[in-house]
Structures are given as structure tokens and as C-alpha cells.
Amino acid sequence: MNAPDRYERFVVPEGTKKVSYERDTKIINAASFTIEREDHTVGNILRMQLHRDPNVLFAGYKLPHPLQYKIIVRIHTTSQSSPMQAYNQAINDLDKELDHLKNAFETEMAKHSREY
Amino acid sequence: MDGGMSYQRFPKVKIREVKDDIMKFELRETDASLANALRRVMIAEVPTIAIDLVEIEVNSSVLNDEFIAHRLGLIPLTSERAMSMRFSRDCDACDGDGQCEFCSVEFHLRAKCLTDQTLDVTSKDLYSSDHTVVPVDFSDPNEPGEQRGIIIVKLRRGQELRLRAIARKGIGKDHAKWSPAATVTFMYEPMIRINEDLMESMSLEDKRSWIESSPTKVFEMDPITQQLKWHLKLEVQVVGSRLTGEEGREDASYWLSLFRDVPMLPVKVVAEPESYTYDDEVIKKAEAMGKSGLVEIEAKEDSFIFTVESTGAIKATQLVLNAIEVLKQKLDAVRLSDDTVEADDQFGELGAHMRGG
């Protein structure tokens, strides 16, 4: 009856930004990124990748409500970095990791088809 | 802005087994978040093609129209093309009514039962407008001629079904009918360490009962020992049967005692570490036997064993590759847009200005 449409879960509404950034008003080098129409898939890999960065003092994400299709990623860094820099770095590193994974998988597949 | 250090990882992959619709592989040197992201994407976000709109012309079968439409949606269709196809909601060439070749495929079904024999209407009766998008063929190549279509409905004499269906690209998040995955699971690789000294201090019976305490077959006797055991059994049977009555020694323990000095190697080796379900039964059993510390089992945090089973819509290997691609696209979509960065730079200057900098 009043259920939201299924596509609401993954289609960003027109006029809405996919990612919005909000600085913390009290703490320097801290900010929240609101990512629309994403869930644990992206939230958790971003968080774990941010934890690998020694300049990141805090990184966490939350899914505020199961029917609000967005996640909030909060990052606090040292003065050597900035939340935006850490966020970009995490995405770049994950992207490169996936490129590597893809190549590794394809190499294995080629090896496997030759063996059998 | 950029120029920071890279904290990238370089995961390793080892394929164990590949068939068209099932595969097993090991993923190492990465963490559970990535393994889980891959699993989640394979189940819910790798696109396939499935029937989405059904226009029924005639339906005098026992199943109602919606029931049949639902069953049609669940039939897996070959979806190699899905990655390059358009979602009908972003298709410019049409208004999403399924009339265009970029985002939809049309199917027709006509069946009428004219005999007293019940007629099975199956996925093989669906005629596609595109030969690359057809219902998945489950027939066994070793048994040609065997009908392996998916039954949609059964018709008795006089009943008829005639319809037009439109298949579209979609993802499992929208509706499970678009999910290319039957199952995708991963487990942590177990690391099993046995305390050999404690093990040596146990009797054969104790070792056997400890092995038996595991609900899945994780441990077994050393193959060398098993051979010895087998010979022993044979010996006892042959010799025992000859000696029965003479000496009345039928009990195995007597015959076993004769072999007490034979250098056996009844050391347990791990038979199938991966069948361990992290149930802790063997650890509890060891404690109950007063042998705590006999075995230590831990899950390796950076090694995963994946099992991927596809519905047949795409090959299992392709499913993994598509998942990597989809995850990359998702990450690309969450990059900060230039205007956000610009707005913050201005804000930063303003902030610096306000702070008196």
C-alpha cells in the first residue's frame, strides 16, 4: 500500500547529490560524508580501508535506518591529512586493489583452463 | 591535495574447481570486508535479464494470470549481454515500455492442449526475439533427447495459454528473480594446530573417541595406521577362526595385545580441515578427557574459501568477474564530485579567514 518503490533503494533521485560532505563544526579535520543509495557493501569496505591509513584517527559508517537508503561515513584525521584526502585515498586504493584482483583472477582462469 | 601514501593490498587468488555453473576459489591477503562486499554484489547487484512485463492474450489454464507472470519472471535467461545492456529506466531510445532493442527482449508463448494427454508448458515453449537471450538450457549433454525445460503450467484437453512477455535488465536488489547467484558463500580458512606430545600420551581408544567427537569429519587416523589396522583385522579373523574352540580366544583385545610391540604410527592427521564448522566440539572433548590444549583452532583472518553457484544466467567465473566490475563502478560513483571539493575549498578559505589566518 504505502511501501516505497523497490527502485528507491538504488536509484538516486533527481536533484540529489550522490555524496555530500559536511565538516564537523567543533573538531578540526573531522567530517561526515553522506552517501545516497549505498549500504554495507560500500560502507564497510571504505571503513576498513580507512583504518589502514595511519593518519586516520577515526573512521566509521552507519546505516541510520533501513528505510533511509543512505549511509553516513565519518572520518577524523591527523593534521597531516584531511578527511577528504583520506576518503579519496581509500577509494583509489580499493579501486587499485580490485584491478589487481581482476588481473589475478583472470590469470588464474587462464592457467586453470590450460591445465584441464 | 593528493600525493599521499598508498595503503593498497595485493590479494592472491587460487582457483580450485571450475564448472559452468559452479566454482570454488581461495582468496588471500585481503580482509573480510572485501570478501563480503564481493559476496553481496554477486547476490544482489550483478545484472541479469528476466521477464518483467507479461501481456496475457488467452489463459484458460488452472493457474491465474499473476501466478503465471510470476513463474515466468523466475525463469533464468542467458544474460551474457546484461552487462552491456541498458536499464530501461535510463534508456533514451524508448519510454521504458519494452519496445526497444537496447533495453528489452520480447518473448512469445503459444500452447494449446488438443489431446487427452496432459500438456506440459515449459520454458522451451518460450520464443525469444533475440537468440542471445533464451531460457537457460539444463539438459544433460550425456543424455540427449531428455526434456529438461522448466515447467510453467500443465494444460488438459481444451486449455490454452497465449502470451507476450518482455524481459528487461535488472538486479537482485530490485527483485530476486534478477539475482544470478544460487548461492555464494565464503568461509575463513581454519588453522589447526595439534599438540603432538599430548597426542602421544593418549591411548588408541581415546584418540578414536576424540576423532569421533567431531560432527564433521575433520580428523582421521593416519593412512599408514589404517592399513595396519586392516591387516590386523584380517589376521585376527583368519587366525582367530582357526583357533576358535582350541583356545577360546575370540576377543579382539587379546589379538590386539599381540601387536602391542609393533611400531604403529597412530598419530592423527588432519583429514579435511575445511569441513570444520567452528563448532568447538573437539576442543570441548579434549577438555573433558583432561587433555586441554590438545588442539588449537583459529580462523585465518585474511584467507577465504569461496563457493559460487550460478543460476545458469551467467557462468560462475563470469559472475565473479562481473561482481568485481560492478564493485569498481560503485566505488567510482561515490567519488567526491568536483563542485563539492570546490565548495569546501572556498569554505576552508572562508574559515581560515574567519579564524584570522
Coordinates of C-alpha atoms in Angstrom, one line a residue:
Chain A
M1 CA 0.0 0.0 0.0
N2 CA 2.4 2.7 1.2
A3 CA 5.5 0.7 0.7
P4 CA 8.3 2.7 -1.1
D5 CA 9.0 1.6 -4.6
R6 CA 11.7 -1.1 -4.9
Y7 CA 13.9 1.1 -7.1
E8 CA 14.0 3.7 -4.3
R9 CA 16.8 1.5 -2.8
F10 CA 19.3 2.1 -5.6
V11 CA 18.2 5.0 -7.9
V12 CA 19.4 8.4 -6.7
P13 CA 16.5 10.8 -7.0
E14 CA 17.0 13.7 -9.5
G15 CA 18.4 16.8 -7.9
T16 CA 20.0 14.8 -5.1
K17 CA 23.8 14.5 -4.8
K18 CA 25.3 11.0 -4.5
V19 CA 27.9 12.2 -2.0
S20 CA 27.6 15.2 0.3
Y21 CA 30.3 16.4 2.6
E22 CA 29.8 18.1 5.9
R23 CA 32.6 19.4 8.1
D24 CA 32.4 19.0 11.8
T25 CA 31.8 22.4 13.4
K26 CA 33.7 21.6 16.6
I27 CA 36.6 19.3 15.7
I28 CA 39.2 20.2 13.1
N29 CA 40.0 17.6 10.5
A30 CA 36.7 15.7 11.1
A31 CA 33.9 15.4 8.6
S32 CA 30.9 13.3 7.6
F33 CA 30.2 12.0 4.2
T34 CA 26.6 11.2 3.4
I35 CA 26.4 8.7 0.6
E36 CA 22.9 8.3 -1.0
R37 CA 21.6 4.9 -2.1
E38 CA 24.5 2.8 -0.7
D39 CA 24.7 0.3 2.1
H40 CA 27.1 -2.0 4.0
T41 CA 28.7 -3.2 0.7
V42 CA 30.4 0.1 0.2
G43 CA 30.3 1.4 3.8
N44 CA 32.2 -1.5 5.3
I45 CA 35.0 -1.7 2.6
L46 CA 35.5 2.1 2.9
R47 CA 35.7 1.9 6.7
M48 CA 38.2 -0.9 6.7
Q49 CA 40.4 0.7 4.0
L50 CA 40.4 4.0 6.0
H51 CA 41.6 2.0 9.0
R52 CA 44.7 1.1 7.1
D53 CA 45.6 4.8 6.8
P54 CA 47.7 5.8 9.9
N55 CA 46.6 9.4 9.5
V56 CA 43.0 8.4 10.1
L57 CA 42.2 8.7 13.8
F58 CA 38.6 7.6 13.5
A59 CA 36.6 6.1 10.6
G60 CA 33.1 4.6 11.0
Y61 CA 29.9 4.3 9.0
K62 CA 26.3 3.9 9.9
L63 CA 23.1 3.0 8.1
P64 CA 20.8 5.3 10.0
H65 CA 17.6 3.5 9.2
P66 CA 16.8 0.5 7.0
L67 CA 14.2 2.6 5.0
Q68 CA 16.5 5.6 4.6
Y69 CA 18.6 4.4 1.7
K70 CA 21.9 6.2 2.7
I71 CA 25.0 5.7 4.7
I72 CA 27.0 8.2 6.7
V73 CA 30.8 7.8 6.8
R74 CA 32.6 9.8 9.5
I75 CA 36.3 10.4 9.3
H76 CA 38.6 12.2 11.7
T77 CA 42.3 12.5 10.7
T78 CA 45.5 14.0 12.0
S79 CA 46.7 17.4 10.8
Q80 CA 48.9 15.6 8.3
S81 CA 45.9 14.7 6.3
S82 CA 42.3 15.7 5.9
P83 CA 39.0 13.7 5.8
M84 CA 38.6 14.5 2.1
Q85 CA 42.2 13.4 1.3
A86 CA 41.8 10.2 3.3
Y87 CA 38.4 9.4 1.7
N88 CA 39.8 9.9 -1.8
Q89 CA 42.9 7.8 -1.0
A90 CA 40.7 5.0 0.4
I91 CA 38.7 4.9 -2.8
N92 CA 41.8 5.0 -5.0
D93 CA 43.4 2.2 -3.1
L94 CA 40.3 0.0 -3.2
D95 CA 40.0 0.7 -6.9
K96 CA 43.6 -0.4 -7.5
E97 CA 43.1 -3.5 -5.3
L98 CA 40.1 -4.5 -7.4
D99 CA 42.1 -4.0 -10.6
H100 CA 44.8 -6.3 -9.1
L101 CA 42.2 -8.8 -8.1
K102 CA 40.6 -8.8 -11.5
N103 CA 44.0 -9.5 -13.2
A104 CA 44.9 -12.2 -10.6
F105 CA 41.6 -13.9 -11.2
E106 CA 41.9 -13.8 -15.0
T107 CA 45.5 -15.1 -14.8
E108 CA 44.3 -18.0 -12.6
M109 CA 41.4 -18.7 -15.0
A110 CA 43.8 -18.9 -18.0
K111 CA 46.1 -21.2 -16.0
H112 CA 43.2 -23.3 -15.0
S113 CA 41.7 -23.8 -18.4
R114 CA 45.2 -24.8 -19.7
E115 CA 45.7 -27.4 -17.1
Y116 CA 42.4 -29.2 -17.6
Chain B
M1 CA 45.7 17.6 -2.2
D2 CA 46.8 14.3 -3.4
G3 CA 50.2 12.6 -3.2
G4 CA 49.5 10.6 0.0
M5 CA 50.9 7.2 0.7
S6 CA 49.2 4.2 -0.8
Y7 CA 47.8 1.6 1.6
Q8 CA 46.7 -0.8 -1.2
R9 CA 46.7 -4.5 -0.8
F10 CA 47.5 -7.1 -3.5
P11 CA 45.1 -10.0 -3.0
K12 CA 46.0 -13.5 -4.3
V13 CA 43.6 -15.9 -5.9
K14 CA 43.8 -19.6 -6.4
I15 CA 41.0 -21.4 -8.3
R16 CA 40.3 -24.9 -7.0
E17 CA 37.5 -26.1 -9.2
V18 CA 35.5 -24.7 -12.2
K19 CA 32.4 -25.8 -13.9
D20 CA 30.0 -23.8 -15.9
D21 CA 27.6 -23.0 -13.1
I22 CA 29.8 -23.7 -10.0
M23 CA 33.3 -22.7 -8.9
K24 CA 35.4 -22.7 -5.8
F25 CA 38.4 -20.5 -5.2
E26 CA 40.7 -19.2 -2.5
L27 CA 41.1 -15.5 -1.8
R28 CA 44.1 -14.5 0.3
E29 CA 45.8 -11.4 1.5
T30 CA 42.7 -9.2 1.9
D31 CA 40.1 -8.8 4.6
A32 CA 36.6 -9.9 5.3
S33 CA 35.1 -6.5 4.3
L34 CA 36.2 -7.1 0.7
A35 CA 35.2 -10.7 0.6
N36 CA 31.8 -9.8 2.0
A37 CA 31.4 -6.9 -0.5
L38 CA 32.1 -9.3 -3.3
R39 CA 29.6 -11.8 -2.0
R40 CA 26.9 -9.2 -1.5
V41 CA 27.5 -7.8 -5.0
M42 CA 27.3 -11.2 -6.6
I43 CA 24.0 -11.9 -4.9
A44 CA 22.3 -8.6 -5.3
E45 CA 24.0 -6.3 -7.8
V46 CA 25.3 -8.2 -10.8
P47 CA 22.7 -7.6 -13.5
T48 CA 20.9 -10.3 -15.5
I49 CA 17.9 -10.4 -17.7
A50 CA 14.5 -11.6 -16.6
I51 CA 10.9 -11.4 -17.7
D52 CA 9.3 -8.3 -16.2
L53 CA 6.2 -7.5 -18.1
V54 CA 3.6 -10.0 -19.3
E55 CA 0.6 -9.4 -21.5
I56 CA -1.7 -12.4 -21.4
E57 CA -3.9 -12.9 -24.5
V58 CA -5.6 -16.2 -23.6
N59 CA -5.3 -18.1 -20.3
S60 CA -7.7 -20.9 -19.7
S61 CA -5.2 -22.9 -17.6
V62 CA -5.7 -23.7 -13.9
L63 CA -3.3 -21.0 -12.8
N64 CA -4.3 -17.4 -12.7
D65 CA -2.6 -14.7 -14.8
E66 CA -0.5 -13.2 -12.0
F67 CA 0.7 -16.7 -10.9
I68 CA 1.9 -17.4 -14.4
A69 CA 3.5 -14.0 -14.8
H70 CA 5.4 -14.6 -11.5
R71 CA 6.6 -18.0 -12.7
L72 CA 7.8 -16.6 -16.0
G73 CA 9.8 -14.0 -14.1
L74 CA 11.7 -16.6 -12.2
I75 CA 12.9 -18.5 -15.3
P76 CA 16.7 -17.8 -15.7
L77 CA 17.5 -16.4 -19.1
T78 CA 21.1 -16.4 -20.6
S79 CA 22.4 -13.0 -19.6
E80 CA 25.9 -12.6 -21.1
R81 CA 24.6 -9.5 -22.7
A82 CA 23.3 -7.9 -19.5
M83 CA 26.4 -6.0 -18.5
S84 CA 26.4 -4.0 -21.7
M85 CA 22.6 -3.6 -21.9
R86 CA 20.8 -0.5 -20.7
F87 CA 18.4 -0.4 -17.8
S88 CA 15.0 0.5 -19.2
R89 CA 14.8 3.4 -16.8
D90 CA 17.9 5.1 -18.3
C91 CA 17.0 4.1 -21.9
D92 CA 16.8 7.2 -24.1
A93 CA 15.6 5.2 -27.2
C94 CA 12.3 4.3 -25.6
D95 CA 10.0 5.3 -22.8
G96 CA 10.7 2.1 -20.9
D97 CA 7.7 0.2 -22.3
G98 CA 10.0 -2.5 -23.6
Q99 CA 9.7 -1.7 -27.3
C100 CA 13.4 -1.1 -27.9
E101 CA 16.3 -3.4 -28.6
F102 CA 18.7 -1.6 -26.2
C103 CA 16.8 -2.4 -23.0
S104 CA 14.4 -5.3 -23.7
V105 CA 13.8 -8.6 -25.3
E106 CA 10.4 -9.9 -26.3
F107 CA 9.1 -13.4 -25.8
H108 CA 6.1 -15.2 -27.2
L109 CA 4.4 -18.3 -25.9
R110 CA 1.5 -20.2 -27.5
A111 CA 0.4 -23.5 -26.3
K112 CA -2.9 -25.4 -26.6
C113 CA -3.7 -28.9 -25.5
L114 CA -5.6 -30.9 -28.1
T115 CA -5.3 -34.4 -26.8
D116 CA -6.2 -36.3 -23.6
Q117 CA -2.6 -36.4 -22.7
T118 CA -1.7 -33.6 -20.2
L119 CA 0.5 -31.0 -21.9
D120 CA 3.5 -29.6 -20.1
V121 CA 4.1 -26.0 -21.0
T122 CA 7.8 -25.4 -20.3
S123 CA 10.5 -22.7 -20.7
K124 CA 11.3 -24.4 -24.0
D125 CA 7.9 -23.1 -25.4
L126 CA 9.1 -19.5 -24.9
Y127 CA 10.2 -18.0 -28.2
S128 CA 12.7 -15.2 -27.9
S129 CA 13.1 -12.3 -30.3
D130 CA 16.9 -12.4 -29.5
H131 CA 18.8 -15.6 -29.9
T132 CA 21.4 -14.5 -27.3
V133 CA 18.7 -14.2 -24.6
V134 CA 16.9 -17.5 -24.2
P135 CA 15.8 -19.6 -21.3
V136 CA 18.7 -21.5 -19.7
D137 CA 19.1 -25.0 -21.1
F138 CA 19.5 -27.5 -18.3
S139 CA 19.6 -30.6 -20.5
D140 CA 22.4 -33.1 -19.8
P141 CA 24.7 -33.3 -22.8
N142 CA 25.2 -37.0 -22.0
E143 CA 21.5 -37.7 -22.2
P144 CA 20.3 -36.1 -25.4
G145 CA 16.6 -36.1 -26.1
E146 CA 15.7 -35.8 -22.4
Q147 CA 13.3 -32.9 -21.8
R148 CA 14.7 -30.6 -19.2
G149 CA 12.7 -27.4 -19.6
I150 CA 11.2 -25.6 -16.6
I151 CA 7.5 -26.4 -16.3
I152 CA 5.4 -23.2 -16.3
V153 CA 1.9 -24.8 -16.2
K154 CA 0.2 -28.0 -17.2
L155 CA -2.8 -28.0 -19.6
R156 CA -5.6 -30.5 -20.0
R157 CA -7.6 -31.0 -23.2
G158 CA -9.0 -27.7 -24.5
Q159 CA -7.0 -25.4 -22.2
E160 CA -4.9 -22.8 -23.9
L161 CA -2.2 -20.3 -22.9
R162 CA -1.1 -17.5 -25.2
L163 CA 1.0 -14.5 -24.1
R164 CA 3.6 -11.9 -24.9
A165 CA 6.4 -11.2 -22.3
I166 CA 9.1 -8.6 -22.1
A167 CA 12.4 -9.3 -20.4
R168 CA 14.5 -6.5 -19.0
K169 CA 17.8 -6.0 -17.3
G170 CA 17.7 -5.7 -13.6
I171 CA 19.5 -6.5 -10.3
G172 CA 18.8 -8.8 -7.4
K173 CA 18.3 -5.8 -5.1
D174 CA 15.2 -4.9 -7.1
H175 CA 13.7 -8.4 -7.2
A176 CA 15.4 -11.8 -6.5
K177 CA 14.4 -13.0 -10.0
W178 CA 17.3 -10.9 -11.3
S179 CA 19.9 -12.5 -9.0
P180 CA 22.4 -14.5 -11.0
A181 CA 23.5 -16.3 -7.8
A182 CA 22.0 -19.5 -6.5
T183 CA 24.4 -19.4 -3.5
V184 CA 27.6 -17.5 -2.8
T185 CA 29.4 -18.3 0.4
F186 CA 32.8 -17.8 1.9
M187 CA 34.4 -19.3 4.9
Y188 CA 37.6 -18.4 6.8
E189 CA 40.3 -20.9 6.3
P190 CA 40.9 -22.8 9.6
M191 CA 44.4 -23.1 11.1
I192 CA 44.6 -26.3 13.1
R193 CA 47.5 -27.0 15.4
I194 CA 47.8 -30.3 17.3
N195 CA 49.9 -30.8 20.4
E196 CA 51.9 -33.9 19.3
D197 CA 53.2 -34.6 22.8
L198 CA 49.7 -34.6 24.3
M199 CA 48.5 -36.7 21.4
E200 CA 51.2 -39.3 22.0
S201 CA 50.1 -39.6 25.6
M202 CA 46.7 -40.8 24.6
S203 CA 45.6 -44.4 24.1
L204 CA 44.3 -45.6 20.8
E205 CA 40.8 -45.8 22.1
D206 CA 40.9 -42.2 23.4
K207 CA 42.2 -41.0 20.1
R208 CA 39.5 -42.8 18.3
S209 CA 36.7 -41.4 20.6
W210 CA 38.3 -37.9 20.2
I211 CA 38.2 -38.2 16.4
E212 CA 34.6 -39.3 16.6
S213 CA 33.6 -36.3 18.7
S214 CA 33.7 -34.0 15.7
P215 CA 30.3 -33.8 14.0
T216 CA 32.0 -33.3 10.6
K217 CA 34.9 -35.5 9.5
V218 CA 37.8 -33.2 10.3
F219 CA 40.4 -35.7 11.7
E220 CA 41.1 -39.3 10.8
M221 CA 43.7 -41.9 11.5
D222 CA 47.0 -41.8 9.6
P223 CA 46.6 -43.8 6.4
I224 CA 49.6 -46.0 7.5
T225 CA 47.9 -46.9 10.7
Q226 CA 44.7 -47.6 8.9
Q227 CA 46.5 -50.1 6.7
L228 CA 48.0 -51.7 9.8
K229 CA 44.6 -51.9 11.4
W230 CA 43.1 -53.5 8.3
H231 CA 45.9 -56.2 8.3
L232 CA 45.4 -56.7 12.0
K233 CA 41.7 -57.3 11.5
L234 CA 42.3 -59.8 8.7
E235 CA 44.9 -61.6 10.8
V236 CA 42.6 -61.9 13.8
Q237 CA 39.8 -63.2 11.6
V238 CA 41.8 -65.8 9.8
V239 CA 43.9 -66.9 12.8
G240 CA 41.0 -66.4 15.2
S241 CA 38.7 -68.7 13.3
R242 CA 41.3 -71.4 13.2
L243 CA 42.0 -71.1 16.8
T244 CA 38.4 -70.9 18.0
G245 CA 37.5 -73.7 20.2
E246 CA 41.1 -74.7 20.8
E247 CA 41.9 -71.7 22.9
G248 CA 38.6 -69.9 23.0
R249 CA 40.3 -66.6 22.2
E250 CA 37.8 -64.7 20.1
D251 CA 38.1 -61.3 21.7
A252 CA 39.9 -58.8 19.6
S253 CA 41.7 -57.2 22.6
Y254 CA 43.7 -60.4 23.1
W255 CA 44.8 -60.4 19.4
L256 CA 45.5 -56.7 19.5
S257 CA 47.7 -57.2 22.6
L258 CA 49.9 -59.4 20.4
F259 CA 50.7 -56.4 18.3
R260 CA 51.4 -54.1 21.2
D261 CA 55.1 -54.0 20.3
V262 CA 54.6 -53.5 16.6
P263 CA 55.7 -49.9 15.8
M264 CA 52.5 -48.3 14.7
L265 CA 52.0 -44.7 14.0
P266 CA 48.6 -43.9 15.3
V267 CA 49.1 -40.1 15.0
K268 CA 46.1 -38.2 13.9
V269 CA 46.5 -36.1 10.8
V270 CA 44.0 -33.5 9.7
A271 CA 41.9 -35.1 7.0
E272 CA 39.7 -32.2 5.9
P273 CA 40.4 -29.0 7.8
E274 CA 37.8 -27.2 5.8
S275 CA 35.0 -29.4 6.9
Y276 CA 35.5 -27.9 10.4
T277 CA 32.4 -25.8 11.2
Y278 CA 33.9 -23.9 14.1
D279 CA 31.7 -25.9 16.5
D280 CA 34.4 -26.3 19.2
E281 CA 33.3 -29.9 19.8
V282 CA 36.8 -31.4 19.5
I283 CA 38.1 -28.7 21.9
K284 CA 35.4 -29.5 24.5
K285 CA 36.0 -33.2 24.1
A286 CA 39.7 -32.7 24.7
E287 CA 39.0 -30.8 27.8
A288 CA 36.5 -33.4 29.0
M289 CA 39.3 -36.0 28.5
G290 CA 41.6 -33.9 30.6
K291 CA 43.7 -33.1 27.6
S292 CA 43.0 -29.4 27.2
G293 CA 45.3 -27.8 24.7
L294 CA 45.4 -30.9 22.6
V295 CA 44.2 -28.9 19.6
E296 CA 44.1 -25.2 18.9
I297 CA 41.9 -24.0 16.0
E298 CA 41.8 -20.4 14.8
A299 CA 40.3 -18.8 11.7
K300 CA 42.9 -17.1 9.5
E301 CA 41.7 -13.5 9.2
D302 CA 43.0 -13.0 5.7
S303 CA 42.1 -16.2 3.8
F304 CA 38.8 -17.1 2.4
I305 CA 37.4 -20.0 0.6
F306 CA 34.6 -19.0 -1.8
T307 CA 31.9 -21.2 -3.3
V308 CA 30.0 -19.6 -6.1
E309 CA 27.0 -21.2 -7.7
S310 CA 25.2 -19.6 -10.5
T311 CA 21.6 -20.0 -11.6
G312 CA 22.8 -20.6 -15.2
A313 CA 22.1 -17.0 -16.3
I314 CA 25.9 -16.3 -16.5
K315 CA 28.8 -18.6 -15.9
A316 CA 30.2 -18.8 -12.4
T317 CA 33.6 -17.4 -13.4
Q318 CA 31.9 -14.5 -15.2
L319 CA 29.8 -13.8 -12.2
V320 CA 32.9 -13.2 -10.1
L321 CA 34.4 -11.0 -12.8
N322 CA 31.2 -9.0 -13.2
A323 CA 31.0 -8.6 -9.4
I324 CA 34.5 -7.1 -9.4
E325 CA 33.5 -4.8 -12.2
V326 CA 30.2 -3.7 -10.5
L327 CA 32.0 -3.0 -7.3
K328 CA 34.5 -0.9 -9.1
Q329 CA 31.7 1.1 -10.7
K330 CA 30.1 1.6 -7.3
L331 CA 33.3 2.9 -5.9
D332 CA 33.7 5.2 -8.8
A333 CA 30.2 6.6 -8.2
V334 CA 30.9 7.5 -4.6
R335 CA 33.9 9.7 -5.5
L336 CA 33.5 13.3 -4.4
S337 CA 32.3 15.5 -7.2
D338 CA 34.4 18.5 -8.2
D339 CA 31.8 21.0 -7.1
T340 CA 31.8 19.5 -3.6
V341 CA 35.6 19.9 -3.4
E342 CA 35.4 23.4 -4.7
A343 CA 32.7 24.4 -2.3
D344 CA 34.8 23.1 0.6
D345 CA 37.9 24.9 -0.6
Q346 CA 36.0 28.1 -0.5
F347 CA 34.6 27.2 2.9
G348 CA 38.1 26.4 4.0
E349 CA 39.4 29.8 2.9
L350 CA 36.5 31.5 4.5
G351 CA 37.0 29.5 7.7
A352 CA 40.7 30.4 7.7
H353 CA 39.8 34.0 7.1
M354 CA 37.3 33.9 9.9
R355 CA 39.9 32.4 12.2
G356 CA 42.1 35.3 11.3
G357 CA 44.5 33.4 9.1

